[in-house]
PDB file of C-alpha atoms in Angstrom:
ATOM      1  CA  UNK A 498       0.000   0.000   0.000  1.00 90.00           C
ATOM      2  CA  UNK A 499       2.865   2.357   0.736  1.00 89.00           C
ATOM      3  CA  UNK A 500       4.445   1.547  -2.616  1.00 88.00           C
ATOM      4  CA  UNK A 501       1.098   2.357  -4.258  1.00 92.00           C
ATOM      5  CA  UNK A 502       1.072   5.797  -2.662  1.00 89.00           C
ATOM      6  CA  UNK A 503      -0.590   5.525   0.751  1.00 95.00           C
ATOM      7  CA  UNK A 504       0.262   8.507   2.968  1.00 96.00           C
ATOM      8  CA  UNK A 505      -1.096   6.863   6.148  1.00 98.00           C
ATOM      9  CA  UNK A 506      -1.600   3.199   7.062  1.00 98.00           C
ATOM     10  CA  UNK A 507      -4.641   2.412   9.219  1.00 98.00           C
ATOM     11  CA  UNK A 508      -4.918  -0.950  10.976  1.00 97.00           C
ATOM     12  CA  UNK A 509      -7.530  -2.408  13.297  1.00 95.00           C
ATOM     13  CA  UNK A 510      -8.249  -5.549  15.276  1.00 93.00           C
ATOM     14  CA  UNK A 511     -12.046  -5.382  15.529  1.00 92.00           C
ATOM     15  CA  UNK A 512     -14.469  -5.273  12.621  1.00 82.00           C
ATOM     16  CA  UNK A 513     -17.355  -2.795  12.675  1.00 76.00           C
ATOM     17  CA  UNK A 514     -19.074  -4.050   9.543  1.00 71.00           C
ATOM     18  CA  UNK A 515     -22.736  -5.154   9.711  1.00 67.00           C
ATOM     19  CA  UNK A 516     -23.154  -8.252  11.875  1.00 63.00           C
ATOM     20  CA  UNK A 517     -19.788  -7.823  13.588  1.00 70.00           C
ATOM     21  CA  UNK A 518     -19.012  -9.623  16.833  1.00 78.00           C
ATOM     22  CA  UNK A 519     -17.290  -7.463  19.472  1.00 85.00           C
ATOM     23  CA  UNK A 520     -13.951  -8.721  20.785  1.00 92.00           C
ATOM     24  CA  UNK A 521     -12.164  -8.107  24.069  1.00 95.00           C
ATOM     25  CA  UNK A 522      -9.392  -5.562  24.454  1.00 96.00           C
ATOM     26  CA  UNK A 523      -6.952  -8.436  25.019  1.00 98.00           C
ATOM     27  CA  UNK A 524      -7.922 -10.077  21.732  1.00 97.00           C
ATOM     28  CA  UNK A 525      -7.762  -6.779  19.885  1.00 97.00           C
ATOM     29  CA  UNK A 526      -4.314  -5.991  21.264  1.00 98.00           C
ATOM     30  CA  UNK A 527      -3.092  -9.455  20.314  1.00 97.00           C
ATOM     31  CA  UNK A 528      -4.210  -8.912  16.745  1.00 97.00           C
ATOM     32  CA  UNK A 529      -2.826  -5.413  16.373  1.00 98.00           C
ATOM     33  CA  UNK A 530       0.552  -5.329  18.093  1.00 98.00           C
ATOM     34  CA  UNK A 531       2.542  -7.742  15.890  1.00 98.00           C
ATOM     35  CA  UNK A 532       1.472  -5.887  12.739  1.00 98.00           C
ATOM     36  CA  UNK A 533       1.925  -2.488  14.338  1.00 98.00           C
ATOM     37  CA  UNK A 534       5.441  -3.242  15.548  1.00 98.00           C
ATOM     38  CA  UNK A 535       6.447  -4.453  12.093  1.00 97.00           C
ATOM     39  CA  UNK A 536       5.028  -1.346  10.444  1.00 97.00           C
ATOM     40  CA  UNK A 537       6.624   1.022  12.949  1.00 97.00           C
ATOM     41  CA  UNK A 538      10.019  -0.549  12.302  1.00 96.00           C
ATOM     42  CA  UNK A 539       9.760  -0.598   8.521  1.00 95.00           C
ATOM     43  CA  UNK A 540       7.287   2.025   7.266  1.00 94.00           C
ATOM     44  CA  UNK A 541       8.085   5.683   6.662  1.00 95.00           C
ATOM     45  CA  UNK A 542       4.491   6.922   6.912  1.00 97.00           C
ATOM     46  CA  UNK A 543       2.309   7.592   9.974  1.00 98.00           C
ATOM     47  CA  UNK A 544       0.553   4.534  11.401  1.00 98.00           C
ATOM     48  CA  UNK A 545      -3.042   4.837  12.574  1.00 99.00           C
ATOM     49  CA  UNK A 546      -4.775   2.326  14.837  1.00 99.00           C
ATOM     50  CA  UNK A 547      -8.547   1.972  14.604  1.00 97.00           C
ATOM     51  CA  UNK A 548      -9.939   1.331  18.078  1.00 97.00           C
ATOM     52  CA  UNK A 549     -12.567   2.669  20.467  1.00 96.00           C
ATOM     53  CA  UNK A 550     -11.026   1.058  23.565  1.00 97.00           C
ATOM     54  CA  UNK A 551      -8.626   3.077  25.768  1.00 98.00           C
ATOM     55  CA  UNK A 552      -6.694  -0.060  26.796  1.00 98.00           C
ATOM     56  CA  UNK A 553      -6.062  -0.908  23.157  1.00 98.00           C
ATOM     57  CA  UNK A 554      -5.168   2.680  22.334  1.00 99.00           C
ATOM     58  CA  UNK A 555      -2.684   2.780  25.205  1.00 99.00           C
ATOM     59  CA  UNK A 556      -1.001  -0.419  24.014  1.00 99.00           C
ATOM     60  CA  UNK A 557      -0.896   0.880  20.447  1.00 99.00           C
ATOM     61  CA  UNK A 558       0.596   4.210  21.487  1.00 99.00           C
ATOM     62  CA  UNK A 559       3.201   2.363  23.528  1.00 98.00           C
ATOM     63  CA  UNK A 560       4.120   0.359  20.438  1.00 98.00           C
ATOM     64  CA  UNK A 561       4.558   3.482  18.322  1.00 98.00           C
ATOM     65  CA  UNK A 562       1.178   4.361  16.789  1.00 99.00           C
ATOM     66  CA  UNK A 563       0.970   7.935  15.524  1.00 99.00           C
ATOM     67  CA  UNK A 564      -2.820   8.254  15.285  1.00 99.00           C
ATOM     68  CA  UNK A 565      -5.771   6.764  17.157  1.00 99.00           C
ATOM     69  CA  UNK A 566      -8.776   6.449  14.843  1.00 98.00           C
ATOM     70  CA  UNK A 567     -11.753   6.238  17.190  1.00 97.00           C
ATOM     71  CA  UNK A 568     -15.080   5.353  15.566  1.00 95.00           C
ATOM     72  CA  UNK A 569     -16.781   6.102  18.894  1.00 95.00           C
ATOM     73  CA  UNK A 570     -15.627   9.718  18.880  1.00 97.00           C
ATOM     74  CA  UNK A 571     -13.399   9.608  21.988  1.00 98.00           C
ATOM     75  CA  UNK A 572     -16.456   8.902  24.148  1.00 97.00           C
ATOM     76  CA  UNK A 573     -15.016   6.012  26.168  1.00 97.00           C
ATOM     77  CA  UNK A 574     -13.959   7.122  29.680  1.00 97.00           C
ATOM     78  CA  UNK A 575     -10.294   8.067  29.745  1.00 98.00           C
ATOM     79  CA  UNK A 576      -9.778   8.223  25.968  1.00 98.00           C
ATOM     80  CA  UNK A 577      -9.440  12.001  25.658  1.00 98.00           C
ATOM     81  CA  UNK A 578      -7.023  12.128  28.587  1.00 98.00           C
ATOM     82  CA  UNK A 579      -4.925   9.340  27.068  1.00 99.00           C
ATOM     83  CA  UNK A 580      -4.687  11.090  23.713  1.00 99.00           C
ATOM     84  CA  UNK A 581      -3.819  14.384  25.389  1.00 99.00           C
ATOM     85  CA  UNK A 582      -1.075  12.943  27.581  1.00 98.00           C
ATOM     86  CA  UNK A 583       0.504  10.944  24.761  1.00 98.00           C
ATOM     87  CA  UNK A 584       0.554  13.715  22.168  1.00 98.00           C
ATOM     88  CA  UNK A 585      -0.624  11.488  19.318  1.00 99.00           C
ATOM     89  CA  UNK A 586      -3.224  12.592  16.792  1.00 99.00           C
ATOM     90  CA  UNK A 587      -6.847  11.494  16.977  1.00 99.00           C
ATOM     91  CA  UNK A 588      -9.612  10.930  14.460  1.00 99.00           C
ATOM     92  CA  UNK A 589     -12.945  11.904  16.001  1.00 99.00           C
ATOM     93  CA  UNK A 590     -15.700  10.057  14.149  1.00 98.00           C
ATOM     94  CA  UNK A 591     -19.458  10.428  14.367  1.00 97.00           C
ATOM     95  CA  UNK A 592     -21.354   7.212  15.045  1.00 92.00           C
ATOM     96  CA  UNK A 593     -25.126   7.291  15.342  1.00 86.00           C
ATOM     97  CA  UNK A 594     -26.114   5.419  18.486  1.00 76.00           C
ATOM     98  CA  UNK A 595     -23.590   3.026  19.942  1.00 74.00           C
ATOM     99  CA  UNK A 596     -21.567   0.056  18.636  1.00 72.00           C
ATOM    100  CA  UNK A 597     -24.419  -2.343  19.364  1.00 66.00           C
ATOM    101  CA  UNK A 598     -27.003  -0.452  17.313  1.00 63.00           C
ATOM    102  CA  UNK A 599     -25.015   1.393  14.666  1.00 61.00           C
ATOM    103  CA  UNK A 600     -26.124  -0.871  11.801  1.00 60.00           C
ATOM    104  CA  UNK A 601     -29.706  -1.401  12.973  1.00 62.00           C
ATOM    105  CA  UNK A 602     -30.716   2.232  13.527  1.00 73.00           C
ATOM    106  CA  UNK A 603     -30.300   5.157  11.159  1.00 82.00           C
ATOM    107  CA  UNK A 604     -30.414   8.879  11.774  1.00 84.00           C
ATOM    108  CA  UNK A 605     -33.566  10.916  11.252  1.00 85.00           C
ATOM    109  CA  UNK A 606     -33.929  14.527  10.194  1.00 83.00           C
ATOM    110  CA  UNK A 607     -31.028  16.773   9.182  1.00 92.00           C
ATOM    111  CA  UNK A 608     -28.084  14.399   9.391  1.00 94.00           C
ATOM    112  CA  UNK A 609     -25.458  16.951   8.354  1.00 97.00           C
ATOM    113  CA  UNK A 610     -26.425  19.414  11.098  1.00 97.00           C
ATOM    114  CA  UNK A 611     -26.611  16.667  13.720  1.00 96.00           C
ATOM    115  CA  UNK A 612     -23.165  15.382  12.773  1.00 98.00           C
ATOM    116  CA  UNK A 613     -21.704  18.890  12.926  1.00 98.00           C
ATOM    117  CA  UNK A 614     -23.225  19.439  16.373  1.00 98.00           C
ATOM    118  CA  UNK A 615     -21.757  16.139  17.588  1.00 97.00           C
ATOM    119  CA  UNK A 616     -18.308  16.938  16.212  1.00 98.00           C
ATOM    120  CA  UNK A 617     -18.418  20.385  17.839  1.00 99.00           C
ATOM    121  CA  UNK A 618     -19.212  18.806  21.206  1.00 98.00           C
ATOM    122  CA  UNK A 619     -16.472  16.182  20.889  1.00 98.00           C
ATOM    123  CA  UNK A 620     -13.994  18.808  19.668  1.00 98.00           C
ATOM    124  CA  UNK A 621     -14.686  20.874  22.791  1.00 98.00           C
ATOM    125  CA  UNK A 622     -14.229  17.801  24.990  1.00 98.00           C
ATOM    126  CA  UNK A 623     -10.943  17.003  23.252  1.00 99.00           C
ATOM    127  CA  UNK A 624      -9.571  20.523  23.612  1.00 99.00           C
ATOM    128  CA  UNK A 625     -10.701  20.747  27.235  1.00 98.00           C
ATOM    129  CA  UNK A 626      -8.821  17.510  27.947  1.00 98.00           C
ATOM    130  CA  UNK A 627      -5.648  19.033  26.529  1.00 98.00           C
ATOM    131  CA  UNK A 628      -5.555  17.542  23.033  1.00 99.00           C
ATOM    132  CA  UNK A 629      -3.813  19.983  20.713  1.00 98.00           C
ATOM    133  CA  UNK A 630      -5.977  21.444  17.960  1.00 98.00           C
ATOM    134  CA  UNK A 631      -3.430  20.464  15.321  1.00 98.00           C
ATOM    135  CA  UNK A 632      -3.745  16.820  16.414  1.00 98.00           C
ATOM    136  CA  UNK A 633      -7.478  16.559  15.664  1.00 99.00           C
ATOM    137  CA  UNK A 634      -9.002  15.055  12.508  1.00 99.00           C
ATOM    138  CA  UNK A 635     -12.765  15.028  11.896  1.00 99.00           C
ATOM    139  CA  UNK A 636     -14.656  12.093  10.363  1.00 99.00           C
ATOM    140  CA  UNK A 637     -18.424  12.396   9.708  1.00 98.00           C
ATOM    141  CA  UNK A 638     -18.751   8.610   9.851  1.00 96.00           C
ATOM    142  CA  UNK A 639     -20.143   7.577   6.467  1.00 95.00           C
ATOM    143  CA  UNK A 640     -21.822   4.190   6.818  1.00 90.00           C
ATOM    144  CA  UNK A 641     -22.145   4.321  10.602  1.00 90.00           C
ATOM    145  CA  UNK A 642     -25.858   4.573  11.358  1.00 88.00           C
ATOM    146  CA  UNK A 643     -26.744   6.552   8.225  1.00 92.00           C
ATOM    147  CA  UNK A 644     -29.112   5.864   5.352  1.00 92.00           C
ATOM    148  CA  UNK A 645     -27.795   5.644   1.793  1.00 93.00           C
ATOM    149  CA  UNK A 646     -29.135   9.148   1.118  1.00 94.00           C
ATOM    150  CA  UNK A 647     -27.476  10.519   4.253  1.00 95.00           C
ATOM    151  CA  UNK A 648     -24.156   8.973   3.249  1.00 96.00           C
ATOM    152  CA  UNK A 649     -24.427  10.765  -0.090  1.00 96.00           C
ATOM    153  CA  UNK A 650     -25.106  14.033   1.769  1.00 97.00           C
ATOM    154  CA  UNK A 651     -22.007  13.497   3.895  1.00 97.00           C
ATOM    155  CA  UNK A 652     -19.901  13.230   0.756  1.00 98.00           C
ATOM    156  CA  UNK A 653     -21.548  16.277  -0.822  1.00 98.00           C
ATOM    157  CA  UNK A 654     -20.956  18.415   2.275  1.00 98.00           C
ATOM    158  CA  UNK A 655     -17.593  16.987   3.387  1.00 98.00           C
ATOM    159  CA  UNK A 656     -15.982  20.368   3.943  1.00 98.00           C
ATOM    160  CA  UNK A 657     -18.655  21.460   6.418  1.00 98.00           C
ATOM    161  CA  UNK A 658     -17.391  18.966   8.988  1.00 99.00           C
ATOM    162  CA  UNK A 659     -13.954  20.595   9.257  1.00 98.00           C
ATOM    163  CA  UNK A 660     -14.459  23.004  12.186  1.00 98.00           C
ATOM    164  CA  UNK A 661     -10.911  24.115  11.469  1.00 98.00           C
ATOM    165  CA  UNK A 662      -9.437  20.605  11.257  1.00 99.00           C
ATOM    166  CA  UNK A 663      -8.658  18.143   8.446  1.00 99.00           C
ATOM    167  CA  UNK A 664     -11.637  16.049   7.335  1.00 99.00           C
ATOM    168  CA  UNK A 665     -11.373  12.303   6.767  1.00 99.00           C
ATOM    169  CA  UNK A 666     -14.029  10.511   4.710  1.00 98.00           C
ATOM    170  CA  UNK A 667     -14.130   6.717   4.503  1.00 96.00           C
ATOM    171  CA  UNK A 668     -16.557   5.214   1.993  1.00 97.00           C
ATOM    172  CA  UNK A 669     -14.392   2.347   0.779  1.00 96.00           C
ATOM    173  CA  UNK A 670     -16.428  -0.671  -0.401  1.00 94.00           C
ATOM    174  CA  UNK A 671     -19.481   0.396   1.583  1.00 92.00           C
ATOM    175  CA  UNK A 672     -22.922  -0.740   0.506  1.00 90.00           C
ATOM    176  CA  UNK A 673     -24.303   2.678  -0.359  1.00 92.00           C
ATOM    177  CA  UNK A 674     -21.828   2.971  -3.247  1.00 95.00           C
ATOM    178  CA  UNK A 675     -24.049   0.648  -5.278  1.00 93.00           C
ATOM    179  CA  UNK A 676     -26.905   3.130  -4.978  1.00 93.00           C
ATOM    180  CA  UNK A 677     -24.689   5.866  -6.397  1.00 94.00           C
ATOM    181  CA  UNK A 678     -22.733   4.016  -9.079  1.00 96.00           C
ATOM    182  CA  UNK A 679     -24.445   0.657  -9.679  1.00 95.00           C
ATOM    183  CA  UNK A 680     -22.475  -0.176 -12.815  1.00 95.00           C
ATOM    184  CA  UNK A 681     -19.016   0.313 -11.295  1.00 95.00           C
ATOM    185  CA  UNK A 682     -16.849  -2.160  -9.438  1.00 95.00           C
ATOM    186  CA  UNK A 683     -16.363  -1.603  -5.712  1.00 96.00           C
ATOM    187  CA  UNK A 684     -12.899  -0.059  -5.917  1.00 96.00           C
ATOM    188  CA  UNK A 685     -13.694   2.151  -8.898  1.00 96.00           C
ATOM    189  CA  UNK A 686     -16.878   3.372  -7.184  1.00 96.00           C
ATOM    190  CA  UNK A 687     -14.890   3.971  -4.004  1.00 97.00           C
ATOM    191  CA  UNK A 688     -12.412   6.123  -5.915  1.00 97.00           C
ATOM    192  CA  UNK A 689     -15.127   8.139  -7.653  1.00 96.00           C
ATOM    193  CA  UNK A 690     -17.165   8.830  -4.512  1.00 97.00           C
ATOM    194  CA  UNK A 691     -14.000   9.553  -2.509  1.00 98.00           C
ATOM    195  CA  UNK A 692     -12.998  12.027  -5.197  1.00 97.00           C
ATOM    196  CA  UNK A 693     -16.364  13.734  -4.835  1.00 97.00           C
ATOM    197  CA  UNK A 694     -15.598  14.094  -1.134  1.00 98.00           C
ATOM    198  CA  UNK A 695     -12.208  15.621  -1.947  1.00 96.00           C
ATOM    199  CA  UNK A 696     -13.848  18.109  -4.292  1.00 95.00           C
ATOM    200  CA  UNK A 697     -16.261  18.970  -1.477  1.00 98.00           C
ATOM    201  CA  UNK A 698     -13.456  19.633   1.010  1.00 97.00           C
ATOM    202  CA  UNK A 699     -12.212  16.312   2.399  1.00 98.00           C
ATOM    203  CA  UNK A 700      -8.480  16.229   3.128  1.00 97.00           C
ATOM    204  CA  UNK A 701      -8.029  12.496   3.752  1.00 98.00           C
ATOM    205  CA  UNK A 702      -9.812   9.522   2.198  1.00 98.00           C
ATOM    206  CA  UNK A 703      -9.628   6.017   3.623  1.00 97.00           C
ATOM    207  CA  UNK A 704      -9.545   3.272   0.969  1.00 97.00           C
ATOM    208  CA  UNK A 705      -8.628  -0.369   0.528  1.00 96.00           C
ATOM    209  CA  UNK A 706      -7.279  -0.144  -3.033  1.00 96.00           C
ATOM    210  CA  UNK A 707      -4.661   2.589  -2.901  1.00 97.00           C
ATOM    211  CA  UNK A 708      -3.517   2.251  -6.521  1.00 96.00           C
ATOM    212  CA  UNK A 709      -6.973   2.912  -7.974  1.00 96.00           C
ATOM    213  CA  UNK A 710      -7.530   5.865  -5.640  1.00 96.00           C
ATOM    214  CA  UNK A 711      -4.121   7.362  -6.312  1.00 95.00           C
ATOM    215  CA  UNK A 712      -4.681   7.190 -10.077  1.00 94.00           C
ATOM    216  CA  UNK A 713      -8.052   8.946  -9.779  1.00 92.00           C
ATOM    217  CA  UNK A 714      -6.643  11.577  -7.429  1.00 91.00           C
ATOM    218  CA  UNK A 715      -3.654  12.326  -9.642  1.00 91.00           C
ATOM    219  CA  UNK A 716      -5.975  12.786 -12.624  1.00 89.00           C
ATOM    220  CA  UNK A 717      -8.126  15.166 -10.581  1.00 85.00           C
ATOM    221  CA  UNK A 718      -5.117  17.177  -9.405  1.00 86.00           C
ATOM    222  CA  UNK A 719      -3.773  17.385 -12.945  1.00 85.00           C
ATOM    223  CA  UNK A 720      -7.101  18.638 -14.272  1.00 82.00           C
ATOM    224  CA  UNK A 721      -7.409  21.118 -11.418  1.00 80.00           C
ATOM    225  CA  UNK A 722      -3.927  22.488 -12.122  1.00 76.00           C
ATOM    226  CA  UNK A 723      -4.928  22.995 -15.756  1.00 77.00           C
ATOM    227  CA  UNK A 724      -8.288  24.513 -14.828  1.00 71.00           C
ATOM    228  CA  UNK A 725     -10.132  21.604 -16.431  1.00 59.00           C
ATOM    229  CA  UNK A 726     -11.735  19.901 -13.433  1.00 53.00           C
ATOM    230  CA  UNK A 727     -15.186  18.525 -14.187  1.00 47.00           C
ATOM    231  CA  UNK A 728     -17.417  15.618 -13.275  1.00 45.00           C
ATOM    232  CA  UNK A 729     -17.022  14.037 -16.702  1.00 40.00           C
TER     233      UNK A 729
END
């Protein structure tokens, strides 16, 4: 992935896809640490660890993680304090509901405004705990308790979630892509929708197929430099 152009590597030891089975912190740590240690010793890009558990985050930070990517928005007791004391960066993601209901309940009403309000509240909590502003990344949480239409709105309004921080959007291989681009393969659709997010203000996109995304992004940047950017 690094050879294909990844600027950050994100690893995790607990799935959050529909139907996932939660695992213990001990199991999660056992899955993550061997891979993390290898990456820290050999990779020349920042390493992010995807976890919502403070015990796992602490172990990951101790092993050299640069970023904690928390799908629960730093809501677990002690997580903000841990991030603040360690000095690592944190991704604050919006999840509707909690891990047990995130794929069975979807948001109602104005999803974009609700997500912004949540991110504002979590940003305040992070800053109050001592997390540096330049260590915060915002993620509106596409696919986490949102309808297909709401996921499309998140992409369209990606820049609104910034609040002065970089915005991360992760739509890679998610089910709603088929409602947007039914005739495309998963990775090609991921690249196209991720590119829409970039055009709308996203700074970071999380993908599985780096090569396809990098090719699409380079084409976009080339067109933008020439003043030819379009949706064609």
